[in-house]
Coordinates of C-alpha atoms in Angstrom, one line a residue:
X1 CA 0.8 18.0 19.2
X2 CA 2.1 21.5 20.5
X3 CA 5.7 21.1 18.9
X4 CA 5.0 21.6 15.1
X5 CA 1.4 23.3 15.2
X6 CA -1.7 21.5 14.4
X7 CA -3.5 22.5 11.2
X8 CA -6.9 24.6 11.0
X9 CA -8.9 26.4 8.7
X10 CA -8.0 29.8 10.0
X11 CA -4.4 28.8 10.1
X12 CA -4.2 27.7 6.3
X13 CA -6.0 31.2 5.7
X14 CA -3.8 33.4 7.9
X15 CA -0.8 31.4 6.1
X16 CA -2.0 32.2 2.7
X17 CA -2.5 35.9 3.1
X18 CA 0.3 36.3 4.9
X19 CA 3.1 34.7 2.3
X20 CA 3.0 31.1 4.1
X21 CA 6.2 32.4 6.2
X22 CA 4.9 30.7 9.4
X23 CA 5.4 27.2 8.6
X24 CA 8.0 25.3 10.3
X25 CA 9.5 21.6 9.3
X26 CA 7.0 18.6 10.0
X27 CA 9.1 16.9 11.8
X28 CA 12.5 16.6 13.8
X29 CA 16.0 16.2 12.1
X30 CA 17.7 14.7 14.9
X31 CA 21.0 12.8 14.8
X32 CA 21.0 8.9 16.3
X33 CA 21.1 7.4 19.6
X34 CA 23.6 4.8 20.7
X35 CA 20.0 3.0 21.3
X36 CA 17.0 2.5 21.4
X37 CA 14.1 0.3 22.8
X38 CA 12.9 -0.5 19.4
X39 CA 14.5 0.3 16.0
X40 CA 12.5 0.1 12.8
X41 CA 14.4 -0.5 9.6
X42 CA 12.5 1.5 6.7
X43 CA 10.5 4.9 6.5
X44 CA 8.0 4.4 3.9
X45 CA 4.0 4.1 4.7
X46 CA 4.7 0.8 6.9
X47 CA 7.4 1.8 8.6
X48 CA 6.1 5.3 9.7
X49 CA 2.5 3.6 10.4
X50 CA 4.3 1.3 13.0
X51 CA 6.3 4.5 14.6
X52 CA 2.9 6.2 15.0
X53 CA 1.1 3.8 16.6
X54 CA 4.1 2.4 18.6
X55 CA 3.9 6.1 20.3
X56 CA 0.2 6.9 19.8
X57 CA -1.6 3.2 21.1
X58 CA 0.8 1.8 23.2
X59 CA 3.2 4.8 25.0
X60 CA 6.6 3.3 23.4
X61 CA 8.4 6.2 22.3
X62 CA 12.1 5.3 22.7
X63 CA 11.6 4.6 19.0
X64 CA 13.4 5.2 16.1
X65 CA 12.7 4.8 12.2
X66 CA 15.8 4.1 9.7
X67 CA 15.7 5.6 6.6
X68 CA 18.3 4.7 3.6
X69 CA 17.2 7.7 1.7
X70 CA 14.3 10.3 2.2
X71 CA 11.0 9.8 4.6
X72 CA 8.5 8.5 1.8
X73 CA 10.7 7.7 -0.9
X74 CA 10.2 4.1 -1.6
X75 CA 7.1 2.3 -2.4
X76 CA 4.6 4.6 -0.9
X77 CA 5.4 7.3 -3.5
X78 CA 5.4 5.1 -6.1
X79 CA 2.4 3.6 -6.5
X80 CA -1.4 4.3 -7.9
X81 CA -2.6 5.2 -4.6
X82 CA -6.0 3.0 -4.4
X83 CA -7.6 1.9 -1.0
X84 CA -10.4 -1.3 -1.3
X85 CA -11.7 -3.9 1.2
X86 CA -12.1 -6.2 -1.3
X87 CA -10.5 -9.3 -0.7
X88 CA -12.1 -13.4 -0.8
X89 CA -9.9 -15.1 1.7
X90 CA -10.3 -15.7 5.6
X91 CA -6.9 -13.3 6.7
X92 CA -7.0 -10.9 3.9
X93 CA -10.8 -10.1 4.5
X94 CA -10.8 -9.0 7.7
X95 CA -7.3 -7.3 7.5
X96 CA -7.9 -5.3 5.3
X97 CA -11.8 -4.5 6.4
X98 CA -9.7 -3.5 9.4
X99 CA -7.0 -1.0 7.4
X100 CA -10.1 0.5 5.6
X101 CA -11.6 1.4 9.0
X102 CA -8.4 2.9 10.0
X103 CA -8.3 5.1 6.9
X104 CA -12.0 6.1 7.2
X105 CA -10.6 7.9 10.5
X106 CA -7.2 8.3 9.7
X107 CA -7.4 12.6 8.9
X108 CA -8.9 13.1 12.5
X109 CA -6.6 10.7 13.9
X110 CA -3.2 12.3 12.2
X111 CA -5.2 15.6 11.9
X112 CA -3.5 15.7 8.5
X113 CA -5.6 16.0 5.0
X114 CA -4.7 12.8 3.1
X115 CA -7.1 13.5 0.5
X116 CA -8.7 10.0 1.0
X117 CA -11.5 10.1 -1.4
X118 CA -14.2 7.2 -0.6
X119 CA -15.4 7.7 -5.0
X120 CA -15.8 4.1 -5.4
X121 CA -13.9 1.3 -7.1
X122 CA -16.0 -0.9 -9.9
X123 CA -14.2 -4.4 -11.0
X124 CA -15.7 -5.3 -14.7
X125 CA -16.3 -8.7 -15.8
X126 CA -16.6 -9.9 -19.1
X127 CA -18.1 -13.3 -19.1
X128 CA -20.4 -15.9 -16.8
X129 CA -17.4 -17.0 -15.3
X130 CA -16.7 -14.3 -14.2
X131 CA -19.6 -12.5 -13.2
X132 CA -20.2 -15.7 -10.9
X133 CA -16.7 -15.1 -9.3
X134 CA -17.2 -11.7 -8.3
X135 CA -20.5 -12.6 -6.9
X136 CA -18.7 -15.1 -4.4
X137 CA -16.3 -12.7 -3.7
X138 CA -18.8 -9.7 -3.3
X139 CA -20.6 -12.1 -0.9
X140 CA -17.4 -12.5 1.6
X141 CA -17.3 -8.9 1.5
X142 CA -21.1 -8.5 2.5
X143 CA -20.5 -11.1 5.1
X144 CA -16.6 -9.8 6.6
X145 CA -19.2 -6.5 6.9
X146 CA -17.7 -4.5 4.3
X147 CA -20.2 -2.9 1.2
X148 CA -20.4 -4.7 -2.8
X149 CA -23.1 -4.3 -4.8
X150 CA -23.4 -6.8 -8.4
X151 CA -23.9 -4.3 -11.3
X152 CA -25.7 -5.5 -14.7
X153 CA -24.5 -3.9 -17.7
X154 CA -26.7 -1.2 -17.5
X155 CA -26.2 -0.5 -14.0
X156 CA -22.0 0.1 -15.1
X157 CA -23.1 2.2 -17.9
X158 CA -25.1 4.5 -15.4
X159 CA -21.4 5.2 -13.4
X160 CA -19.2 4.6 -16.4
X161 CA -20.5 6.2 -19.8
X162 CA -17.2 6.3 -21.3
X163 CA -17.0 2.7 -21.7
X164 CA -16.5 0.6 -24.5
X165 CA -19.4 -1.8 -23.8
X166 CA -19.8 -3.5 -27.0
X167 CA -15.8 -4.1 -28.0
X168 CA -15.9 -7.1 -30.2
X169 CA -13.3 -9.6 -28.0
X170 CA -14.2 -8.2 -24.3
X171 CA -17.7 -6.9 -23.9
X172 CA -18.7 -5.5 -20.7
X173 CA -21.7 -7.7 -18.8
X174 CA -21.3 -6.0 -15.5
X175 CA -19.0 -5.4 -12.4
X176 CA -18.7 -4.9 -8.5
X177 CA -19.3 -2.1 -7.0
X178 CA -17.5 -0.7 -3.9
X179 CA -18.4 2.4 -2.5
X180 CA -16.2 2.7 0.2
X181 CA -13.3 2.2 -2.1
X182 CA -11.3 4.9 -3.8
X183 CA -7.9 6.6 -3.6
X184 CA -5.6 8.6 -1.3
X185 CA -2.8 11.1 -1.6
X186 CA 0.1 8.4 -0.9
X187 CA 2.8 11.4 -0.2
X188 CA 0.6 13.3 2.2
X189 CA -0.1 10.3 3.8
X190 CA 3.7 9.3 4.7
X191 CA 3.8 13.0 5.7
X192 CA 1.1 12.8 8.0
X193 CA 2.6 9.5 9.5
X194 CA 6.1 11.1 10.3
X195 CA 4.6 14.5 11.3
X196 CA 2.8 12.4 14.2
X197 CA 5.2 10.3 15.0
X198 CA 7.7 13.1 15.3
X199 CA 5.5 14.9 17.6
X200 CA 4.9 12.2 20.1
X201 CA 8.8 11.7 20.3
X202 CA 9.9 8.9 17.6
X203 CA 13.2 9.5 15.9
X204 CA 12.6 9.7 12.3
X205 CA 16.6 9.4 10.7
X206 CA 17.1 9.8 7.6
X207 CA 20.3 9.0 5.4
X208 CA 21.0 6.6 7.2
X209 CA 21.7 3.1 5.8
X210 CA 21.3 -0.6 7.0
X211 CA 24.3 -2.5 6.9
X212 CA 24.2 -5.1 9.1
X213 CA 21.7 -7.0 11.8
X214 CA 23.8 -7.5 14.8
X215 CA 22.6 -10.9 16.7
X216 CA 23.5 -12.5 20.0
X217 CA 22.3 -16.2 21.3
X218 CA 19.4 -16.2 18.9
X219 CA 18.3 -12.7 19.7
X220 CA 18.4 -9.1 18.2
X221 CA 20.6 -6.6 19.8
X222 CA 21.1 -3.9 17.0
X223 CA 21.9 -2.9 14.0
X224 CA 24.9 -1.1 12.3
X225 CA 24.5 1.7 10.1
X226 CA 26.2 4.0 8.0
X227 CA 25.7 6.3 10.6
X228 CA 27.5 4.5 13.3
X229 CA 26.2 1.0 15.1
X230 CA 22.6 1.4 17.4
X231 CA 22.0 -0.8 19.9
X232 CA 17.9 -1.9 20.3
X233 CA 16.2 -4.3 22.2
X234 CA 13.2 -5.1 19.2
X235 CA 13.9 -4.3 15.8
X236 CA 11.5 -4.6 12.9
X237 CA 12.0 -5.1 9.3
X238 CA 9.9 -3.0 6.9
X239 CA 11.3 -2.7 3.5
X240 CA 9.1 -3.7 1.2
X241 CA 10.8 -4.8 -1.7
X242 CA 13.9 -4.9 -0.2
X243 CA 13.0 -6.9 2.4
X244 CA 15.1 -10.1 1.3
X245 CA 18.0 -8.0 1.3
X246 CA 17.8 -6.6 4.4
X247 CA 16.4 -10.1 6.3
X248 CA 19.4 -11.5 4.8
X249 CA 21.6 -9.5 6.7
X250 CA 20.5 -11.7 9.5
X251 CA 21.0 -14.8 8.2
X252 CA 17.1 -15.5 7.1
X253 CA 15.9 -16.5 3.5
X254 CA 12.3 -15.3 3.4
X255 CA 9.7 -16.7 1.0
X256 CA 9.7 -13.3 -1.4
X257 CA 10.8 -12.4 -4.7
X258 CA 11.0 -8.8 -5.6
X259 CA 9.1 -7.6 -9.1
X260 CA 8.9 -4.6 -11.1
X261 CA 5.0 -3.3 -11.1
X262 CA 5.1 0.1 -13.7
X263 CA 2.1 2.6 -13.0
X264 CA 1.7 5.3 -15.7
X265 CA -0.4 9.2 -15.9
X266 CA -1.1 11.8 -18.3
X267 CA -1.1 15.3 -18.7
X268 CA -3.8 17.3 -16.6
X269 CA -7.5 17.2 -18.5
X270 CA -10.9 17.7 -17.5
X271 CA -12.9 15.3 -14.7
X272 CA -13.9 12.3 -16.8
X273 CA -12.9 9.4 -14.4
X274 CA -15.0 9.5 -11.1
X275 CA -14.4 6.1 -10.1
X276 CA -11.7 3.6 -9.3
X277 CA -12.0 1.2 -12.4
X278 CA -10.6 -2.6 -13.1
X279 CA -10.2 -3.6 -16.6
X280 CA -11.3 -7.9 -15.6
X281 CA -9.2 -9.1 -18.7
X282 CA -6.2 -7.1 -19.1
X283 CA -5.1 -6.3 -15.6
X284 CA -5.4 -2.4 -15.6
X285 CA -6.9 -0.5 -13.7
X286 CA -7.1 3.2 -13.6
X287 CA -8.4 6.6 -11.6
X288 CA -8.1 10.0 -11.7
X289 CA -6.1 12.0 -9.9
X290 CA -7.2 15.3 -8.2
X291 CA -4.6 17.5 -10.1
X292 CA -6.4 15.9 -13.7
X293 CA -3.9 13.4 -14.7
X294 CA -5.0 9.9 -15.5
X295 CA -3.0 7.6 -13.1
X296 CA -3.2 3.9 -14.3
X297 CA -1.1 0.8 -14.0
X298 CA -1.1 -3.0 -15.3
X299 CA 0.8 -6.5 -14.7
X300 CA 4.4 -7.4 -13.3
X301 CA 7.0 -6.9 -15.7
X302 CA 7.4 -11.0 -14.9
X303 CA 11.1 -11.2 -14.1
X304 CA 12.9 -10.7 -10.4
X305 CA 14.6 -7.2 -10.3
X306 CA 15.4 -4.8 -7.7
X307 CA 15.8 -1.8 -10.7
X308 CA 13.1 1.0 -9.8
X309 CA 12.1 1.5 -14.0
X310 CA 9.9 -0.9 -16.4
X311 CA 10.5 -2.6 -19.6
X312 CA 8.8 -1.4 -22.6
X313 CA 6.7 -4.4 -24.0
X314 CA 4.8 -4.3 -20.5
X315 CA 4.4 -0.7 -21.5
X316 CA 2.7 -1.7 -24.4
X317 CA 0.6 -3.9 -22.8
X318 CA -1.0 -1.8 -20.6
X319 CA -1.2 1.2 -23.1
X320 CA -3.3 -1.5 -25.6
X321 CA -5.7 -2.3 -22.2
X322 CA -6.4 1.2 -21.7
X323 CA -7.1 1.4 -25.5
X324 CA -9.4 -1.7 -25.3
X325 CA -11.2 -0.4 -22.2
X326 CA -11.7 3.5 -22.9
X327 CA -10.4 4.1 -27.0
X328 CA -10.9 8.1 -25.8
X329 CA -8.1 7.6 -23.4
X330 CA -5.9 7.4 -26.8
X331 CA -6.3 11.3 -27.2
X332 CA -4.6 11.7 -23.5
X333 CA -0.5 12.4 -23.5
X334 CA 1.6 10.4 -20.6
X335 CA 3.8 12.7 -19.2
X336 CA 5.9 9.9 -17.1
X337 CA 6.0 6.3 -16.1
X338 CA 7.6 4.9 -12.6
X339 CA 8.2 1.4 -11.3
X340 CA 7.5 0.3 -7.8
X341 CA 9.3 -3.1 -6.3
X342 CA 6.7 -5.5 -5.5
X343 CA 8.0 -8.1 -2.3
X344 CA 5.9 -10.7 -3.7
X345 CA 5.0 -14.1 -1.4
X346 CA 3.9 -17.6 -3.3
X347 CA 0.0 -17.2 -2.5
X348 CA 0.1 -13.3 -2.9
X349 CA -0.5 -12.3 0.5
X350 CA 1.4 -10.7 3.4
X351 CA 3.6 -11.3 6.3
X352 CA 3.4 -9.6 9.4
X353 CA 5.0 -12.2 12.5
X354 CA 8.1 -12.9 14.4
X355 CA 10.9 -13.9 12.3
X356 CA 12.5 -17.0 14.5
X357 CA 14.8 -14.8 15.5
X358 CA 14.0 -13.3 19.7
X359 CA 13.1 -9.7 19.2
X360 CA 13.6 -9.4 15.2
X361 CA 10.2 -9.1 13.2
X362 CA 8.6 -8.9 10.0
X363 CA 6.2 -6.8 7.5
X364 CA 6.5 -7.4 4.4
X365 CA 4.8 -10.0 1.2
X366 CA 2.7 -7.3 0.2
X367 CA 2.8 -8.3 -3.5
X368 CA 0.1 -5.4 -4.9
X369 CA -1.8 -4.6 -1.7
X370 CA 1.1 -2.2 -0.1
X371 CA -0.9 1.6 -0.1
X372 CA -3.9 0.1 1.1
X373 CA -2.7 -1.8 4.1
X374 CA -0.6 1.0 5.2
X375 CA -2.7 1.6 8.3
X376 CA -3.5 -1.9 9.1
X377 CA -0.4 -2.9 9.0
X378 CA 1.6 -0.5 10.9
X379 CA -1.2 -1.0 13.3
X380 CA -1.2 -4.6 13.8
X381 CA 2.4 -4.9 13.6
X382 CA 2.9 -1.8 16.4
X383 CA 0.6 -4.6 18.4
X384 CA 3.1 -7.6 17.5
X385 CA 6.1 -5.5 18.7
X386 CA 4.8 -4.2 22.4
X387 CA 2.8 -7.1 23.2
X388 CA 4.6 -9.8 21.6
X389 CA 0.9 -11.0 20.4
X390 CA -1.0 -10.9 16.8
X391 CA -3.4 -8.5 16.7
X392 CA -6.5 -10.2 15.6
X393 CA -6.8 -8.8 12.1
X394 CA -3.4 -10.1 10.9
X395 CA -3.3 -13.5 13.0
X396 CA -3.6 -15.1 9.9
X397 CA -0.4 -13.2 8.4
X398 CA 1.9 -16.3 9.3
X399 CA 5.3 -17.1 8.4
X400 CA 5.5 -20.2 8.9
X401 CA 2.6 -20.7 6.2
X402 CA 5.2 -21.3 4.0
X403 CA 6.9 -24.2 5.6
X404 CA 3.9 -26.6 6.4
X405 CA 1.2 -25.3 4.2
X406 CA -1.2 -24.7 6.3
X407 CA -3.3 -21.6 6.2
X408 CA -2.4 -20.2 2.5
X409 CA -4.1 -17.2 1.1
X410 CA -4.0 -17.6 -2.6
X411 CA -6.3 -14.8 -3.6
X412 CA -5.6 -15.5 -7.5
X413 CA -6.1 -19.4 -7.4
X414 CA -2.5 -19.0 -9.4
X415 CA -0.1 -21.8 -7.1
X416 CA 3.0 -21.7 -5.5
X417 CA 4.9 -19.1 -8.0
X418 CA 5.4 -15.1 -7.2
X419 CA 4.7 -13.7 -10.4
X420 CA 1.6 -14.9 -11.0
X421 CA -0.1 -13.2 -8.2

């Protein structure tokens, strides 16, 4: 990392007294190659993930990520930033065990702060049913080797005071602890990507539009841009929500529909909030943020749409959760509401595979799991692209899932439709 500095202690302090006039860019600005061994469509978390570990694990640095706007500007800055190994299913489970490894290392590994804070996340139940299903989930989480702990109503009220315990329609009886969950800064973590993959010689291009997919006997030779055509011999598609669009530009109709998910946060206020915490029966969830603000979020606006806002009865929705849950949080002001487009699968789990397509391939289904698998993903699918093999954590992440039904991860127990995942 000599090109851009690394950061230290003493640098941040000689910076600070001395008018932070010695810091350069983060990464290079450079203009497009005619090619490239590998091209990556998409620079948000995934995207970026894949160009670091392309260079860092496996040497491949005649690499270069495509950018329709600016580095970060997509999903991974518009979300509620939460990290949790807390999945059911054989595939999720030990993916993303594996991604919370990765980001349990990942400031030594990009020596970048990504304020990942391990504070906990606690899922609340309401009812026997309930209580029983997050017990059978907490045990495939015990079992994949990752940390739950069952919580009695008493043993919430010790973490979370603030609660509404005895609310007439949704009384808390417990919940399920994870430790090793919490949050993480999700714009200093795009940063940190592109800083290292910029230093180990990736071209990270911004401005530069996907028009089309160019292909030749059933293979991928390039791309054309709005930047001029690039020649590649791999190229990857990571555009979250987008990801139909751009798949269709080489002639493929992936499983996905693309959803509106709104997140929400206040003005600044005191700590309250130390934990992650999920609301079990009005889909909310909500943490707070190191600045103060309360950051929450709630369900799919439940219609297709690739528009970047919410509507305002699913606004009302969540608001009436968060009144339900914590009645002080009524006192708090929201200073501004964004919406994220979820690439949402029929069981509610992710893709990461070969598209049918010789040298074209895939990341993308991942419905509400994006921020956290950003490390696990770009890792396994770096693997994918230079050895042409799954890594073992996303083996499961197949395709072709969807066309014979075997080996479906429905998480939610919801069937065969998007939204309900």
């Amino acid at each position: 990392m000599a090109g851009l500095g690394r950061f230290s202690g003493l640098r941040v302090l000689k910076e600070g007294v001395s008018g932070n006039r010695g810091w350069a860019p983060q990464w290079r600005d450079p203009a497009p190659k005619p090619a490239y061994d590998i091209v990556i469509i998409g620079g948000g978390g995934h995207g970026l993930a894949t160009a670091f570990y392309l260079a860092q694990a496996h040497g491949l640095k005649n690499v270069a990520v495509l950018e329709k706007g600016y580095l970060g500007g997509g999903n991974v800055g518009r979300n509620t930033t939460i990290v949790r190994a807390n999945y059911f299913l054989p595939g999720n489970s030990e993916f993303y065990s594996h991604s919370l490894k990765l980001w349990e290392g990942l400031e030594q590994t990009l020596n970048y702060n990504v304020m990942h804070s391990q504070r906990g996340l606690i899922n609340l139940f309401h009812s026997d049913g309930q209580r029983d299903a997050f017990c059978r989930r907490g045990n495939a989480m015990v079992n994949q080797g990752d940390d739950a702990e069952l919580l009695d109503r008493d043993g919430v009220r010790r973490h979370l005071p603030y609660l509404d315990f005895d609310q007439a329609r949704f009384p808390i009886h417990g919940g399920l602890l994870h430790r090793r969950g919490g949050t993480a800064r999700h714009d200093a973590v795009a940063w940190g990507y592109a800083r290292g993959a910029s230093d180990r010689g990736v071209d990270l291009i911004q401005n530069c539009e996907v028009t089309g997919i160019d292909t030749e006997a059933g293979r991928v030779t390039g791309v054309q841009t709005s930047r001029g055509a690039i020649r590649a011999r791999k190229v990857a598609i990571v555009t979250a929500g987008r990801s139909g669009q751009v798949a269709a530009m080489a002639g493929l109709r992936l499983p996905i529909e693309s959803h509106v998910l709104q997140a929400f946060v206040t003005e600044g206020v005191k700590p309250v909030i130390d934990h992650v915490v999920s609301f079990g029966m009005g889909h909310f969830y909500i943490s707070q943020s190191d600045k103060g603000g309360l950051v929450f979020g709630g369900d799919l606006d439940f219609y297709p749409s690739y528009a970047q806002r919410g509507n305002l009865p699913m606004q009302e929705h969540v608001m009436e959760a968060a009144m339900t849950l914590m009645p002080m949080i009524g006192k708090a002001r929201v200073l501004r509401s964004w919406g994220g487009i979820m690439d949402m699968t029929p069981d509610g789990s992710p893709i990461i595979d070969k598209s049918g397509i010789e040298g074209l391939y895939l990341d993308c289904g991942w419905c509400y799991g994006g921020f956290k698998a950003v490390p696990g993903s770009g890792f396994a699918l770096a693997h994918l692209i230079a050895t042409d093999r799954p890594h073992d954590s996303a083996a499961k992440l197949r395709l072709d899932r969807f066309r014979d039904g075997h080996g479906l991860m429905d998480e939610e127990g919801t069937g065969a439709q998007h939204n309900l995942h």
